Structures are given as structure tokens and as C-alpha cells.
Coordinates of C-alpha atoms in Angstrom, one line a residue:
M4 CA -46.1 -59.3 -88.8
V5 CA -43.3 -56.7 -88.8
V6 CA -41.1 -56.4 -91.9
E7 CA -37.6 -54.7 -92.0
F8 CA -35.5 -54.1 -95.1
E9 CA -31.8 -54.2 -95.7
K10 CA -30.6 -53.3 -99.2
L11 CA -27.9 -55.6 -100.5
N12 CA -27.8 -54.5 -104.2
P13 CA -30.1 -52.9 -106.7
L14 CA -31.9 -56.1 -107.4
H15 CA -32.5 -57.4 -103.9
Y16 CA -34.5 -56.3 -100.8
V17 CA -34.0 -58.7 -98.0
P18 CA -36.7 -58.7 -95.4
V19 CA -36.4 -60.3 -92.0
L20 CA -39.8 -61.5 -90.8
V21 CA -40.4 -61.3 -87.1
D22 CA -43.5 -61.9 -85.1
D23 CA -44.0 -62.1 -81.3
N24 CA -42.8 -65.6 -81.0
V25 CA -41.1 -66.9 -84.2
V26 CA -38.3 -65.6 -86.4
V27 CA -38.5 -66.7 -90.0
S28 CA -35.3 -67.3 -91.8
D29 CA -34.0 -64.2 -93.7
S30 CA -32.5 -66.5 -96.3
Y31 CA -35.9 -68.0 -97.0
A32 CA -37.3 -64.5 -97.4
I33 CA -34.6 -63.8 -100.0
F34 CA -35.9 -66.9 -101.8
L35 CA -39.3 -65.4 -101.8
V36 CA -38.1 -62.1 -103.3
E37 CA -36.0 -63.9 -105.9
N38 CA -38.9 -66.0 -107.1
T39 CA -41.2 -63.1 -107.7
D40 CA -41.4 -60.7 -110.7
H41 CA -40.8 -57.6 -108.5
K42 CA -37.1 -56.9 -108.9
D43 CA -37.5 -53.1 -109.5
G44 CA -37.5 -52.1 -105.9
V45 CA -41.3 -52.1 -105.5
E46 CA -42.2 -51.8 -101.8
W47 CA -42.9 -55.0 -100.0
E48 CA -46.3 -53.8 -98.7
N49 CA -47.7 -53.7 -102.3
N50 CA -47.0 -57.4 -102.8
Q51 CA -47.3 -58.8 -99.3
A52 CA -50.7 -60.3 -100.0
H53 CA -49.5 -61.8 -103.3
L54 CA -46.4 -63.4 -101.7
E55 CA -48.2 -64.7 -98.7
E56 CA -50.8 -66.3 -101.0
K57 CA -48.1 -67.9 -103.2
Y58 CA -45.6 -68.7 -100.5
T59 CA -46.5 -69.5 -96.9
P60 CA -43.2 -69.2 -95.0
K61 CA -42.5 -72.0 -92.6
P62 CA -41.2 -71.0 -89.2
L63 CA -37.6 -72.2 -89.2
L64 CA -36.1 -71.0 -85.9
P65 CA -37.2 -72.1 -82.5
V66 CA -38.3 -69.9 -79.7
D67 CA -35.2 -70.8 -77.6
P68 CA -32.9 -67.8 -77.7
Q69 CA -29.6 -69.7 -77.9
L70 CA -30.8 -71.9 -80.8
R71 CA -32.3 -68.9 -82.5
A72 CA -29.0 -67.0 -82.3
L73 CA -27.1 -70.0 -83.7
N74 CA -29.5 -70.5 -86.6
L75 CA -29.5 -66.8 -87.5
Q76 CA -25.7 -66.9 -87.5
V77 CA -25.8 -69.7 -90.0
A78 CA -28.2 -67.8 -92.3
S79 CA -26.1 -64.6 -92.0
I80 CA -22.9 -66.4 -92.9
V81 CA -24.5 -68.2 -95.8
H82 CA -25.9 -65.3 -97.7
S83 CA -22.9 -63.1 -96.9
S84 CA -20.4 -65.7 -98.2
I85 CA -22.1 -67.2 -101.3
Q86 CA -21.6 -65.2 -104.5
P87 CA -24.8 -63.6 -105.9
L88 CA -24.6 -65.6 -109.2
H89 CA -24.9 -68.8 -107.2
M90 CA -27.5 -67.6 -104.7
L91 CA -30.5 -68.6 -106.7
N92 CA -29.3 -72.2 -107.0
V93 CA -28.5 -72.4 -103.2
L94 CA -31.9 -70.9 -102.4
K95 CA -33.6 -73.5 -104.6
D96 CA -31.8 -76.1 -102.5
M97 CA -33.1 -74.3 -99.4
E98 CA -36.6 -74.4 -100.8
K99 CA -36.3 -78.1 -101.3
M100 CA -34.9 -78.6 -97.8
F101 CA -37.4 -76.4 -96.0
G102 CA -40.3 -77.6 -98.0
A103 CA -39.9 -81.0 -96.5
E104 CA -42.2 -82.2 -93.8
S105 CA -39.3 -82.4 -91.3
G106 CA -35.8 -81.1 -90.9
G107 CA -35.5 -77.3 -91.5
I108 CA -32.3 -75.6 -90.4
F109 CA -30.9 -78.9 -89.1
R110 CA -31.1 -80.4 -92.5
F111 CA -29.8 -77.3 -94.1
K112 CA -26.6 -77.2 -91.9
H113 CA -25.8 -80.8 -92.7
H114 CA -26.6 -80.1 -96.4
L115 CA -23.9 -77.4 -96.5
A116 CA -21.5 -79.3 -94.4
G117 CA -22.0 -82.6 -96.3
T118 CA -21.9 -84.6 -93.0
R119 CA -25.0 -86.8 -93.4
K120 CA -25.4 -89.7 -95.7
D121 CA -29.1 -89.3 -95.9
F122 CA -28.9 -85.6 -96.9
E123 CA -27.6 -84.7 -100.4
P124 CA -24.5 -82.4 -100.0
C125 CA -24.5 -79.0 -101.7
A126 CA -22.3 -78.8 -104.8
M127 CA -22.2 -75.0 -104.9
V128 CA -21.2 -74.2 -101.4
P129 CA -17.8 -72.4 -101.0
E130 CA -15.1 -74.2 -99.0
E131 CA -14.9 -71.7 -96.2
V132 CA -18.7 -72.0 -95.6
K133 CA -18.5 -75.8 -95.7
I134 CA -15.7 -75.8 -93.1
L135 CA -17.6 -73.4 -90.9
M136 CA -20.8 -75.5 -91.1
M137 CA -18.8 -78.7 -90.2
K138 CA -17.4 -76.8 -87.1
I139 CA -20.9 -75.7 -86.1
V140 CA -22.3 -79.2 -86.5
A141 CA -19.5 -80.7 -84.5
E142 CA -20.0 -78.2 -81.6
A143 CA -23.8 -78.9 -81.6
K144 CA -23.1 -82.6 -81.4
E145 CA -20.7 -82.2 -78.5
T146 CA -23.2 -80.1 -76.6
S147 CA -25.9 -82.7 -77.2
M148 CA -23.6 -85.5 -75.9
R149 CA -22.6 -83.5 -72.9
K150 CA -26.2 -82.9 -71.9
K151 CA -26.9 -86.7 -72.4
R152 CA -24.0 -87.6 -70.1
L153 CA -25.3 -85.2 -67.4
L154 CA -28.7 -86.8 -67.7
D155 CA -27.2 -90.3 -67.3
T156 CA -25.0 -89.5 -64.3
D157 CA -27.0 -87.1 -62.3
E158 CA -29.7 -88.8 -60.3
E159 CA -31.4 -85.6 -59.3
D160 CA -31.9 -84.1 -62.8
D161 CA -35.6 -84.8 -62.7
I162 CA -35.8 -82.6 -59.6
E163 CA -33.6 -80.0 -61.0
K164 CA -35.6 -79.4 -64.2
E165 CA -36.5 -75.7 -64.6
M166 CA -40.1 -74.7 -64.1
D167 CA -40.7 -71.7 -66.2
M168 CA -42.4 -69.1 -64.0
R169 CA -42.8 -66.4 -66.6
A170 CA -45.9 -65.1 -64.9
L171 CA -43.7 -63.6 -62.2
T172 CA -42.7 -60.2 -63.4
K173 CA -41.2 -57.1 -61.7
G174 CA -42.5 -53.7 -62.4
K175 CA -45.5 -52.8 -64.6
G176 CA -46.2 -53.1 -68.3
V177 CA -44.5 -55.2 -71.0
G178 CA -41.0 -54.1 -70.1
G179 CA -41.1 -55.7 -66.6
A180 CA -38.1 -57.9 -65.8
R181 CA -39.0 -61.6 -65.8
V182 CA -37.8 -63.8 -63.0
Q183 CA -37.3 -67.5 -63.6
I184 CA -37.5 -69.7 -60.5
T185 CA -36.4 -73.3 -60.6
L186 CA -37.5 -76.1 -58.4
N187 CA -33.8 -76.9 -57.8
Q188 CA -33.2 -73.4 -56.4
M189 CA -36.2 -73.7 -54.1
M190 CA -35.2 -77.0 -52.8
K191 CA -31.5 -76.0 -52.4
K192 CA -32.5 -73.0 -50.3
D193 CA -34.4 -75.2 -47.8
Y194 CA -31.7 -77.8 -47.8
K195 CA -28.9 -75.2 -47.3
D196 CA -30.6 -74.2 -44.0
Q197 CA -30.6 -77.9 -42.9
V198 CA -27.0 -78.3 -43.8
D199 CA -26.0 -75.2 -41.9
Q200 CA -27.9 -76.4 -38.9
Q201 CA -26.0 -79.7 -39.0
V202 CA -22.6 -78.0 -39.3
A203 CA -23.4 -75.8 -36.3
R204 CA -24.7 -78.8 -34.3
Y205 CA -21.3 -80.5 -35.0
F206 CA -19.5 -77.5 -33.6
Y207 CA -21.7 -77.3 -30.5
T208 CA -21.6 -81.0 -29.6
S209 CA -17.8 -81.3 -30.2
V210 CA -17.1 -78.1 -28.3
I211 CA -15.1 -76.7 -31.2
P212 CA -14.3 -73.0 -31.0
F213 CA -16.4 -70.9 -33.4
N214 CA -13.4 -69.2 -35.0
S215 CA -12.4 -72.6 -36.4
I216 CA -15.0 -72.1 -39.1
K217 CA -12.6 -69.4 -40.5
N218 CA -9.9 -72.0 -40.9
V219 CA -8.9 -72.3 -44.5
E220 CA -8.6 -76.1 -44.2
F221 CA -12.3 -76.3 -43.1
I222 CA -13.4 -74.3 -46.1
K223 CA -11.3 -76.5 -48.4
M224 CA -12.9 -79.6 -46.8
C225 CA -16.4 -78.3 -47.5
E226 CA -15.6 -77.6 -51.1
M227 CA -14.0 -81.0 -51.7
I228 CA -17.0 -82.8 -50.2
G229 CA -19.3 -80.8 -52.5
R230 CA -17.2 -81.7 -55.5
Y231 CA -17.2 -85.4 -54.5
G232 CA -21.0 -85.4 -54.5
I233 CA -23.7 -87.7 -53.1
G234 CA -22.4 -90.8 -51.4
Y235 CA -19.3 -89.5 -49.6
K236 CA -18.5 -91.3 -46.4
P237 CA -16.1 -89.7 -43.9
P238 CA -13.0 -91.6 -42.8
S239 CA -13.2 -94.0 -40.0
Y240 CA -11.9 -93.4 -36.5
H241 CA -9.0 -95.8 -37.2
D242 CA -8.1 -94.0 -40.5
V243 CA -8.0 -90.6 -38.9
R244 CA -6.0 -91.9 -36.0
E245 CA -3.6 -94.1 -37.9
K246 CA -3.4 -94.1 -41.7
L247 CA -4.3 -90.4 -42.4
L248 CA -2.2 -89.2 -39.4
K249 CA 0.9 -91.0 -40.8
Q250 CA 0.3 -89.5 -44.2
A251 CA 0.0 -86.0 -42.7
M252 CA 3.3 -86.6 -40.8
I253 CA 5.0 -87.6 -44.0
E254 CA 3.7 -84.5 -45.8
T255 CA 4.9 -82.3 -42.9
D256 CA 8.4 -83.9 -42.9
S257 CA 8.6 -83.3 -46.7
M258 CA 7.5 -79.7 -46.3
L259 CA 10.1 -79.3 -43.5
E260 CA 12.9 -80.6 -45.8
E261 CA 12.0 -77.8 -48.3
F262 CA 12.4 -75.3 -45.5
K263 CA 15.7 -76.7 -44.5
K264 CA 17.0 -76.2 -48.0
E265 CA 16.1 -72.5 -47.6
W266 CA 17.8 -72.3 -44.2
K267 CA 21.0 -73.4 -45.7
R268 CA 20.8 -70.8 -48.4
T269 CA 19.7 -67.7 -46.4
G270 CA 20.1 -68.7 -42.8
C271 CA 17.4 -68.7 -40.1
S272 CA 16.4 -67.5 -36.7
I273 CA 15.4 -69.8 -33.8
M274 CA 12.6 -68.2 -31.8
S275 CA 11.4 -69.4 -28.3
D276 CA 7.9 -68.7 -27.0
G277 CA 7.4 -69.5 -23.3
W278 CA 4.1 -69.9 -21.5
T279 CA 2.4 -71.6 -18.6
D280 CA -0.3 -74.2 -18.9
K281 CA -3.3 -74.9 -16.6
K282 CA -1.2 -77.1 -14.4
R283 CA 1.4 -74.3 -13.9
Q284 CA 3.9 -76.1 -15.9
S285 CA 6.4 -74.0 -17.9
I286 CA 6.3 -74.8 -21.6
C287 CA 8.5 -73.4 -24.3
N288 CA 7.7 -73.6 -28.0
F289 CA 10.5 -73.4 -30.6
L290 CA 9.9 -72.0 -34.0
I291 CA 12.2 -71.4 -37.0
N292 CA 11.9 -68.3 -39.0
S293 CA 13.3 -67.6 -42.5
P294 CA 12.4 -65.6 -45.6
K295 CA 10.3 -68.6 -46.7
G296 CA 8.2 -68.5 -43.5
T297 CA 7.9 -69.7 -39.9
V298 CA 7.6 -73.3 -38.9
F299 CA 6.9 -74.9 -35.6
L300 CA 9.8 -77.2 -34.5
Y301 CA 8.8 -78.7 -31.1
S302 CA 7.7 -78.0 -27.5
L303 CA 9.5 -78.6 -24.2
D304 CA 8.5 -78.7 -20.6
T305 CA 11.1 -76.3 -19.0
S306 CA 10.0 -76.8 -15.4
D307 CA 13.1 -78.9 -14.6
I308 CA 15.6 -78.2 -17.4
K309 CA 18.8 -76.3 -17.8
F310 CA 18.2 -73.3 -20.2
F311 CA 21.7 -73.5 -21.8
K312 CA 21.3 -77.2 -22.6
M313 CA 17.8 -76.4 -24.0
L314 CA 19.1 -73.7 -26.4
D315 CA 22.2 -75.8 -27.3
D316 CA 20.0 -78.8 -28.2
V317 CA 17.7 -76.8 -30.5
V318 CA 20.8 -75.4 -32.3
N319 CA 22.0 -78.9 -32.8
C320 CA 18.6 -80.0 -34.1
V321 CA 18.5 -77.2 -36.7
G322 CA 22.2 -77.1 -37.6
E323 CA 24.7 -74.4 -36.3
E324 CA 25.8 -73.6 -39.9
T325 CA 22.3 -72.4 -40.8
V326 CA 21.5 -70.4 -37.6
V327 CA 22.0 -66.7 -37.5
Q328 CA 20.4 -65.9 -34.2
V329 CA 18.5 -67.4 -31.3
V330 CA 15.7 -65.1 -30.0
T331 CA 14.4 -65.5 -26.4
E332 CA 12.7 -63.4 -23.8
N333 CA 14.7 -61.1 -21.6
A334 CA 14.5 -63.0 -18.3
T335 CA 17.7 -63.4 -16.4
N336 CA 17.9 -67.1 -16.9
Y337 CA 17.5 -66.8 -20.7
K338 CA 20.1 -63.9 -20.8
V339 CA 22.7 -66.0 -19.0
A340 CA 22.0 -69.0 -21.2
G341 CA 22.2 -66.9 -24.3
E342 CA 25.6 -65.4 -23.4
M343 CA 26.9 -69.0 -22.7
L344 CA 25.5 -70.1 -26.0
M345 CA 27.4 -67.3 -27.8
Q346 CA 30.7 -68.3 -26.1
T347 CA 30.2 -72.0 -27.1
R348 CA 28.8 -71.3 -30.6
K349 CA 31.1 -68.8 -32.3
N350 CA 29.0 -68.2 -35.5
L351 CA 25.7 -67.1 -34.2
Y352 CA 24.0 -64.5 -31.9
W353 CA 21.7 -64.6 -29.0
T354 CA 19.2 -61.8 -29.3
P355 CA 16.5 -60.7 -26.8
C356 CA 13.0 -60.3 -28.0
A357 CA 12.4 -56.7 -29.2
A358 CA 8.7 -56.7 -28.3
H359 CA 9.5 -57.9 -24.7
C360 CA 12.2 -55.1 -24.4
I361 CA 9.7 -52.4 -25.3
D362 CA 7.1 -53.8 -22.9
L363 CA 9.8 -53.6 -20.2
I364 CA 10.4 -49.9 -21.1
F365 CA 6.7 -49.2 -20.6
E366 CA 6.9 -50.9 -17.2
D367 CA 9.9 -48.7 -16.3
F368 CA 7.9 -45.6 -17.2
E369 CA 5.4 -46.6 -14.5
K370 CA 8.0 -47.3 -11.9
K371 CA 10.4 -44.4 -12.5
L372 CA 8.3 -41.5 -13.8
K373 CA 6.6 -40.4 -10.6
V374 CA 4.6 -37.8 -12.4
H375 CA 2.5 -40.5 -14.2
E376 CA 2.7 -43.2 -11.6
V377 CA -0.7 -42.5 -10.0
T378 CA -2.5 -42.2 -13.4
I379 CA -1.0 -45.5 -14.7
K380 CA -1.9 -47.4 -11.5
K381 CA -5.5 -46.2 -11.6
G382 CA -5.9 -47.1 -15.2
R383 CA -4.4 -50.6 -14.5
K384 CA -6.9 -51.1 -11.6
I385 CA -9.9 -50.1 -13.7
T386 CA -8.8 -52.4 -16.6
T387 CA -8.2 -55.3 -14.3
Y388 CA -11.5 -54.9 -12.5
I389 CA -13.5 -54.9 -15.7
Y390 CA -11.7 -57.7 -17.6
S391 CA -11.7 -60.1 -14.6
R392 CA -15.5 -60.1 -14.4
T393 CA -17.5 -61.7 -17.2
M394 CA -20.7 -59.8 -16.5
L395 CA -19.0 -56.5 -16.8
I396 CA -17.4 -57.5 -20.1
S397 CA -20.9 -58.5 -21.4
M398 CA -22.3 -55.1 -20.3
L399 CA -19.4 -53.3 -21.9
K400 CA -19.8 -55.2 -25.2
K401 CA -23.6 -54.5 -25.1
F402 CA -23.0 -50.8 -24.5
T403 CA -20.3 -50.5 -27.3
K404 CA -22.3 -52.8 -29.6
G405 CA -19.4 -55.3 -29.7
R406 CA -16.7 -52.7 -30.4
D407 CA -13.6 -52.1 -28.3
L408 CA -13.0 -48.8 -26.6
V409 CA -9.9 -47.4 -28.2
R410 CA -8.6 -43.9 -27.8
P411 CA -6.3 -42.8 -30.7
V412 CA -3.0 -41.5 -29.3
V413 CA 0.4 -40.5 -30.7
V414 CA 2.9 -42.6 -28.7
P415 CA 6.2 -43.0 -30.6
L416 CA 7.2 -46.2 -28.7
M417 CA 3.8 -47.8 -29.5
T418 CA 4.6 -47.3 -33.2
V419 CA 7.9 -49.3 -32.6
L420 CA 6.0 -51.9 -30.6
R421 CA 3.5 -52.5 -33.4
L422 CA 6.4 -52.7 -35.9
V423 CA 8.3 -55.4 -34.0
D424 CA 5.1 -57.3 -33.0
S425 CA 3.8 -57.4 -36.6
D426 CA 4.0 -60.3 -39.0
E427 CA 3.6 -58.1 -42.1
K428 CA 7.3 -57.9 -42.9
P429 CA 10.8 -58.8 -41.5
V430 CA 11.7 -55.9 -39.1
M431 CA 15.3 -56.5 -38.3
G432 CA 16.4 -53.7 -40.7
F433 CA 13.9 -51.2 -39.3
I434 CA 14.3 -51.5 -35.5
Y435 CA 17.4 -49.3 -35.3
D436 CA 15.8 -46.4 -37.2
G437 CA 12.4 -46.9 -35.4
M438 CA 14.0 -46.4 -32.0
D439 CA 15.9 -43.4 -33.2
C440 CA 12.8 -41.8 -34.7
A441 CA 10.8 -42.5 -31.5
K442 CA 13.3 -40.7 -29.3
K443 CA 13.2 -37.7 -31.7
K444 CA 9.4 -37.5 -31.6
I445 CA 9.4 -37.7 -27.8
K446 CA 11.8 -34.8 -27.7
I447 CA 9.5 -32.8 -30.0
N448 CA 6.4 -33.7 -27.8
F449 CA 8.2 -32.2 -24.8
D450 CA 8.8 -29.0 -26.8
N451 CA 12.6 -29.8 -26.9
V452 CA 12.8 -29.0 -23.1
K453 CA 15.7 -31.2 -22.0
K454 CA 14.7 -31.6 -18.4
S455 CA 11.3 -32.9 -19.5
Y456 CA 12.4 -35.4 -22.1
E457 CA 15.8 -36.5 -20.7
P458 CA 14.3 -38.8 -18.0
V459 CA 12.3 -40.6 -20.7
W460 CA 15.4 -40.9 -22.9
N461 CA 17.4 -42.3 -20.0
I462 CA 14.9 -45.1 -19.4
I463 CA 14.9 -46.0 -23.1
D464 CA 18.7 -45.9 -23.4
E465 CA 19.1 -48.1 -20.4
R466 CA 17.1 -50.9 -22.0
W467 CA 18.4 -50.2 -25.5
D468 CA 22.1 -50.2 -24.7
K469 CA 22.0 -53.2 -22.3
Q470 CA 19.5 -55.4 -24.1
L471 CA 18.0 -54.4 -27.4
H472 CA 21.0 -52.8 -29.2
R473 CA 22.7 -55.6 -31.0
P474 CA 25.2 -55.8 -33.9
L475 CA 22.6 -57.5 -36.0
H476 CA 20.3 -54.5 -35.7
A477 CA 23.1 -52.1 -36.7
A478 CA 24.2 -54.3 -39.7
A479 CA 20.6 -54.7 -40.9
Y480 CA 20.0 -50.9 -40.7
Y481 CA 23.3 -50.3 -42.7
L482 CA 22.3 -52.7 -45.5
N483 CA 18.7 -51.5 -45.7
L484 CA 18.3 -49.6 -49.1
H485 CA 15.2 -48.0 -47.7
F486 CA 17.4 -45.8 -45.5
Y487 CA 21.0 -46.0 -46.9
Y488 CA 20.7 -43.6 -49.8
D489 CA 18.7 -41.0 -47.8
P490 CA 20.5 -37.7 -47.1
N491 CA 20.0 -38.2 -43.4
F492 CA 21.5 -41.6 -43.2
R493 CA 24.4 -41.8 -40.7
D494 CA 26.9 -43.7 -42.8
D495 CA 29.8 -42.3 -40.7
D496 CA 28.2 -43.6 -37.4
V497 CA 30.9 -45.6 -35.7
E498 CA 28.4 -47.6 -33.8
V499 CA 26.6 -48.7 -37.0
K500 CA 29.7 -49.6 -38.9
Q501 CA 31.2 -51.5 -35.9
G502 CA 28.0 -53.6 -35.8
L503 CA 28.3 -54.4 -39.5
Y504 CA 31.9 -55.6 -39.3
N505 CA 31.2 -57.4 -36.1
C506 CA 28.5 -59.4 -37.9
M507 CA 30.8 -60.1 -40.8
T508 CA 33.5 -61.5 -38.5
R509 CA 31.1 -63.7 -36.5
L510 CA 28.8 -65.0 -39.2
V511 CA 31.3 -65.4 -42.1
S512 CA 34.2 -67.5 -41.0
D513 CA 35.8 -67.8 -44.5
L514 CA 38.3 -64.9 -45.1
N515 CA 38.0 -65.1 -48.9
E516 CA 34.2 -64.8 -48.6
R517 CA 34.6 -61.9 -46.2
S518 CA 36.9 -60.2 -48.6
K519 CA 34.3 -60.5 -51.4
I520 CA 31.7 -58.9 -49.2
G521 CA 34.1 -56.0 -48.4
M522 CA 34.5 -55.4 -52.2
Q523 CA 30.8 -55.5 -52.7
L524 CA 30.3 -52.9 -49.9
A525 CA 32.1 -50.4 -52.0
D526 CA 29.8 -50.9 -54.9
F527 CA 26.9 -50.7 -52.5
H528 CA 28.1 -47.4 -51.0
Y529 CA 28.7 -45.7 -54.4
A530 CA 25.6 -47.3 -56.1
R531 CA 27.7 -48.9 -58.8
R532 CA 27.0 -51.9 -61.1
L533 CA 23.7 -53.6 -60.0
F534 CA 23.1 -51.2 -57.2
G535 CA 23.0 -48.3 -59.7
L536 CA 20.6 -49.7 -62.2
D537 CA 17.4 -47.8 -62.8
T538 CA 15.3 -50.7 -61.7
T539 CA 17.3 -51.0 -58.4
V540 CA 17.0 -47.3 -57.7
A541 CA 13.3 -47.4 -58.3
S542 CA 12.8 -50.4 -56.0
R543 CA 14.8 -49.0 -53.0
K544 CA 11.7 -47.8 -51.1
V545 CA 9.4 -50.6 -52.3
M546 CA 11.3 -53.9 -51.9
L547 CA 12.0 -55.3 -48.5
P548 CA 15.7 -55.8 -47.6
V549 CA 15.2 -59.6 -47.4
E550 CA 14.0 -59.6 -51.0
W551 CA 17.3 -58.2 -52.4

């Protein structure tokens, strides 16, 4: 038995008795000291045999670490809160309680709290100790009830009982870490493999693409089934096809109404995405983009349809008063339809797709730059040859261990293409500056030799001036705080300002509203009022223009 001492006052030495398995109440040890004639600080060792002969301490605390900690907390609070003059009376109560054949610390806690009719309440306990004991008793009762409810509802609790495998240790000697293995864990590991196999089998037999397992909705489904527990039955064929589908449609319509409210407040862009199906039918998807996000509207078979009517109908569906621009590809039929739409609808723009424009610039490089024509054609042939043959693709993936062969290059226009083809942020306010920076970098790459970079510039300008350069791009560039207050910003550029006022005239039909915008532009230019606040200045390079 190991004995440790903590000196409380000149009259008391409080030992805490500890052996390998049982902790004996320190309060009970105080009682032993109080009831001996050794109050002059005589060492415990000299009287250990006498005390053990007179008083045989009863183990009060269980081996369970959590219960042991709770009981030690009780004992600590008791003899740190009760006044020394009353300690002897309380300890006599403790001797009476612990001397009983049953009870122990359980009886003592209820004795101090006064919560049991069959236990005599303590008359000397301070109020704060009594309140604390009542709280501890209530928490212990709630824990016990919660465990009982789990036992009543869980049919597998008998299987899930822990088997204490204390013999399994890591390392050598007494200090080795003990590993506790439960029957539940062993069974779950085996059952997890079976469940995974069944999920995979469902994917295989239903011909579901493997990347569907990354779908957030699939993960949510698995979590909700797990929370439901044993006995879940999936919906019937009729439910999925009728009832649940109608519910999903109602939820989608409700979500769409929330988006429509945002369109009225901030405006929106109609985007078309054309493609060809396996039957060689031309299909066009229409999507609506706004600061709130992008939503799918509907699809059309455009094999036998007039493009102007198609664009006009989608504007009618969304509402002309909310549409800022209609974005399509740059094919001739779309361009003609877009120009007709702008003549009919006076308060919106038709805008060609920026990514498609840059793709066409790269195609023009191949056609018009004879120096690189042969190299580009050979590269195209090699790429087409490999990626049109499944066996070669498999050999390539095996050789590269599943990685793509990518050569890092510095291509200014590729930077712009990645910018406009990304979903990370709205890029309307960055296209104008991106194209300007790309041209400057191309000039530097040719060592500022005009005859070298001028053919490239001419190809870019031809597409930019005729297709990509739009008033919306100029206005968005002008109002972008990321650039406007930079020393290199071209605030006197006629082309940029003309684009700004062109947008104001076309998009804002109310003259009074247009006048207010003009007054705010002065505050914007001189960074006055809200534009000059420290918070605003600090956020210029951080916040996106759409968030202002």
C-alpha cells in the first residue's frame, strides 16, 4: 500500500491510500487520523500497524475510471468546503454510512444532498455543498436512465457489449499501451465489407457511372439510411415514379421562385449551351446565371427551329426586365439572331461566348501563322491518333501511372481562357484587363520586335473588335475596384467610358435613375463617402465586384 501526505493545517495529515486496483476514500482516511491520538505530526509509518489493526478501511471507489473520478470529486469538494470545526461531526456521519454493509459513496452523496427518504439527511452540510450534491445525483440518475433507454431500444446491444481484451498490449513492460477490442467492432468490420460489396454490385448491375459515388446526394442518402437504422425499406417503384417525383418538382419550383426574386434585384444572364446527341440531333440547353448561382431552365431540339424565335422565347420565359444579356456561341446563325434580338429588345445585350472566341483565336493562329502551321498540324495528328484508340489510351495511362502528360508553358491567352472558362468567380469585370495583359506579355515574349508580335496582335484584335469587345466588358472593367484605383488604370480611355455610358443608356431606361447613377460615379471616382471608408479601401483587392 502506497501512502501520500498533503498537509492541510498543523493538526491534520491527510493520506490518500492507493493500491494497484482500489482507491480508498481520502475523507475516510481523514476520519482515521482524527480518531487517533496522534495529532502532533507523528509520521504515518510509525502508526500504520496500529491504525490498520483498529480501523480496516473499506474500499469505497470502484475500479471504473469514470466512477472513480466522480467519487474523488465528491470527496475533494466535501473536505474543501466544510469548515474544520464541523469536520469531525461530518466524518462521524461518514463512519456511520461507510460502516454499513451496503451503500458507500452512493449513500454518502444522497446523505449530503438529502434526496432519499431512506437515508438520514446531513444537518451540518453547507448549502453550496448540498446544491452541488443534488446536481451530481441528478446527473448520475439521468445517465443511468439514458443507458436503460438504449438497452430497451437497441436490439443488438447484447452483441455490442465490450469484451475486455486487456491481455493485448503493445510494446514491452508495464508501460505498454493496452488495446481494447469489442465484439461490435469486429463484427462491423466484416459487415462493412459486405455492405461495400452490395453497393458496388448495385452500381455494376444498374450500369451507373462510378463517379456517381462522389455525388453529394448519394452520400446524404447513405447517412440518412444509417440514422434511420434497422428496418428501413426503400420507396416503391410507383413512389419514385409518381409521388416522390412530384414532390421533387414542387421543391424545384419553390427553389426557382427564390432565384427569380434575385433576378429582379440584380439582373441575370441567359446562357445557351449547344451540343449534338447520338442521333445527330442539335440540342440547346438554356441556363440562367446570377450572383445567387446558375440554374437549368430547359432544353430544346434546334434541328428545325428559327434561332431568333428560340432566343426571343427564352427571354419571354425569364422576363425581359430581369435580363442583362443573352450569351450564345459565335456561329453565324447565333450572331444574326442575337443582333435581331437586340433590335427587338432595347434593354438587353447579346454577347458571344468569351471562351468560344478565344478558341477561335487559337484556330486562327494555326491557319494564319505559317511559321507554326506544320508543328500544330503534327501535334493535332498525334493527339487524334492516340485518343481515338482505346488500347493506346490504356497503354498511355499504364506508362504514366494514370497521370496526364502536361507540359508547363507560359501562354498569355491560355491564362485568359482559363479565366473565362472557370466557375470560381464572375469574370465579366476581368476579361477586358485580361486581354490587354495578354497582348502585352506576347509583345514581351517577342522581345518587343514589332514585325514578330504584330501578326499575332492582328489576329487577336480581329476577333476582339468584331466579336468579344462589348460595352458590358468595358463597363464591368470601369466599375471593378480591383483595377480602378490602380495608378495604371486608363480612366481617360474613351473606349472604356463610352462602353460604360452605352450600358447605362440601354439597361437603365428611367432618366431619374440614370441621373442618380451619374452622381454616384463622381463619389466612386474620387473615393468619397462609402467608397472612401477604411473598410472599403481594404476590401478593394479582396472582394469581387459582384459582392459590392
